[in-house]
mmCIF file of C-alpha atoms in Angstrom:
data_model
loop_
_atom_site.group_PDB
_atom_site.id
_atom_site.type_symbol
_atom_site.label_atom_id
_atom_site.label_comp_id
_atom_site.label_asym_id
_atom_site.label_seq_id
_atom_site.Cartn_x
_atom_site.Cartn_y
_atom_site.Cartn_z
ATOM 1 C CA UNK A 17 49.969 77.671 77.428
ATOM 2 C CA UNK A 18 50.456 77.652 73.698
ATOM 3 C CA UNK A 19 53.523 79.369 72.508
ATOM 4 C CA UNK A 20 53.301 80.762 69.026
ATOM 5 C CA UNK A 21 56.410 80.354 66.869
ATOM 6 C CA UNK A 22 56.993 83.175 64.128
ATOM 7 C CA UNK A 23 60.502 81.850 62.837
ATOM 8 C CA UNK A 24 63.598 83.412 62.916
ATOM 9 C CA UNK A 25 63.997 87.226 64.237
ATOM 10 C CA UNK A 26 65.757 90.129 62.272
ATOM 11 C CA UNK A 27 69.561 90.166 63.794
ATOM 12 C CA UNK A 28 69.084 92.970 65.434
ATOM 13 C CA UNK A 29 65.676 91.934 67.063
ATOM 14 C CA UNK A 30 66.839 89.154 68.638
ATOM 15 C CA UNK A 31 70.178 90.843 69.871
ATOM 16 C CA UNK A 32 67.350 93.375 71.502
ATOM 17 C CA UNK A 33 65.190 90.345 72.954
ATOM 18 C CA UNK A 34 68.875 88.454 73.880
ATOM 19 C CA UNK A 35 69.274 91.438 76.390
ATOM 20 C CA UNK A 36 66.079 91.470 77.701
ATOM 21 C CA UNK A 37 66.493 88.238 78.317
ATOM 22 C CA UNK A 38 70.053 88.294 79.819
ATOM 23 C CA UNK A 39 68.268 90.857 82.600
ATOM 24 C CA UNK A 40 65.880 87.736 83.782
ATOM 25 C CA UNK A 41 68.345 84.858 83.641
ATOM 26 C CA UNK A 42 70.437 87.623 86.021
ATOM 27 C CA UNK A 43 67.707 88.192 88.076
ATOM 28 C CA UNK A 44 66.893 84.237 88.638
ATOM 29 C CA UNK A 45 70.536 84.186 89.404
ATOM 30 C CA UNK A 46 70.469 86.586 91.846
ATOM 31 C CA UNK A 47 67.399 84.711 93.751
ATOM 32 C CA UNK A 48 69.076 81.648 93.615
ATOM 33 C CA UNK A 49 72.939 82.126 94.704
ATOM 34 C CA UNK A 50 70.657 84.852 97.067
ATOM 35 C CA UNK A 51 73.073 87.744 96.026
ATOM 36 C CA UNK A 52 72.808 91.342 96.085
ATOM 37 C CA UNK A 53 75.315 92.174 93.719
ATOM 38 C CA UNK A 54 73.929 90.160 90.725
ATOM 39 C CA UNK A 55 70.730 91.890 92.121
ATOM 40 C CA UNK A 56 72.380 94.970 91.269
ATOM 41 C CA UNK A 57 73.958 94.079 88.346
ATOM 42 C CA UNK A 58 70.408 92.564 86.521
ATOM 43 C CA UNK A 59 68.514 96.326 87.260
ATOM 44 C CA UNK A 60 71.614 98.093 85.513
ATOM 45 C CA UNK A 61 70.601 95.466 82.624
ATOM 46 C CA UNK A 62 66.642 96.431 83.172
ATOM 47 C CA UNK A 63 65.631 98.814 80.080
ATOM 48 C CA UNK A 64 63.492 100.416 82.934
ATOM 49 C CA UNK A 65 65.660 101.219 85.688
ATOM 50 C CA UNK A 66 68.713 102.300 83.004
ATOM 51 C CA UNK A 67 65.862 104.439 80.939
ATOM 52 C CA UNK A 68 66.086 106.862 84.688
ATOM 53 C CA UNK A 69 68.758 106.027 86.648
ATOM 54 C CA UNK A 70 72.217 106.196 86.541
ATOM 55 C CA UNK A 71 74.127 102.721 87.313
ATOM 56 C CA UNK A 72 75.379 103.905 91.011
ATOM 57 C CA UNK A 73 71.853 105.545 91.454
ATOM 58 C CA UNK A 74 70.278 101.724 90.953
ATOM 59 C CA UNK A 75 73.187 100.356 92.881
ATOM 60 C CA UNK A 76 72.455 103.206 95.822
ATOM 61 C CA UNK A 77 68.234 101.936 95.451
ATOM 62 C CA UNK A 78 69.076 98.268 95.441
ATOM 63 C CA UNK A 79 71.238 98.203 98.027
ATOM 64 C CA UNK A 80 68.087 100.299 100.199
ATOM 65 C CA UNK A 81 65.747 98.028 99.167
ATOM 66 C CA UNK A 82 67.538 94.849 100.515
ATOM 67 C CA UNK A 83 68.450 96.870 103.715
ATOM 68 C CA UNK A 84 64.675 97.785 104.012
ATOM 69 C CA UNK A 85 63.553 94.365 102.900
ATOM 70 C CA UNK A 86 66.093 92.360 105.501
ATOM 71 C CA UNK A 87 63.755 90.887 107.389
ATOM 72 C CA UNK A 88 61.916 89.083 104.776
ATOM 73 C CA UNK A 89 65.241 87.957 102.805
ATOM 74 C CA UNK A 90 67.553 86.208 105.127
ATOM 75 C CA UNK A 91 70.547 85.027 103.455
ATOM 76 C CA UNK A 92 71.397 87.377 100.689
ATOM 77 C CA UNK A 93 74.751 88.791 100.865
#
């Protein structure tokens, strides 16, 4: 892999890319410590999830998929 540098971003491009970004550290987070709630917490910061659902709508699906998923991730809380 060969990253490709283009210098410094536009303020507000790299605010943009900064809270993309926050949504994956969240996620990696949330696989580590094994916790739902910063589960939760980095969909409401997906552009995705927030483009359609409401924040206790993502809450109400994450919270379904870890019941559904259970089996496969023992440990989260």
């Amino acid at each position: 892999i060969n990253p490709t540098r283009f210098g410094a971003l536009p303020g507000q491009m790299a605010h943009i890319c900064a809270s993309n970004m926050a949504y994956f550290d969240l996620a990696a987070t949330a696989c580590i410590e094994k916790s739902i709630e910063a589960a939760t917490y980095a969909l409401m910061l997906d552009p995705l999830s927030a483009a359609v659902c409401t924040p206790k709508q993502i809450k109400e699906m994450t919270h379904a998929m870890f019941a559904a998923e259970k089996e496969y991730l023992p440990g989260y809380k």
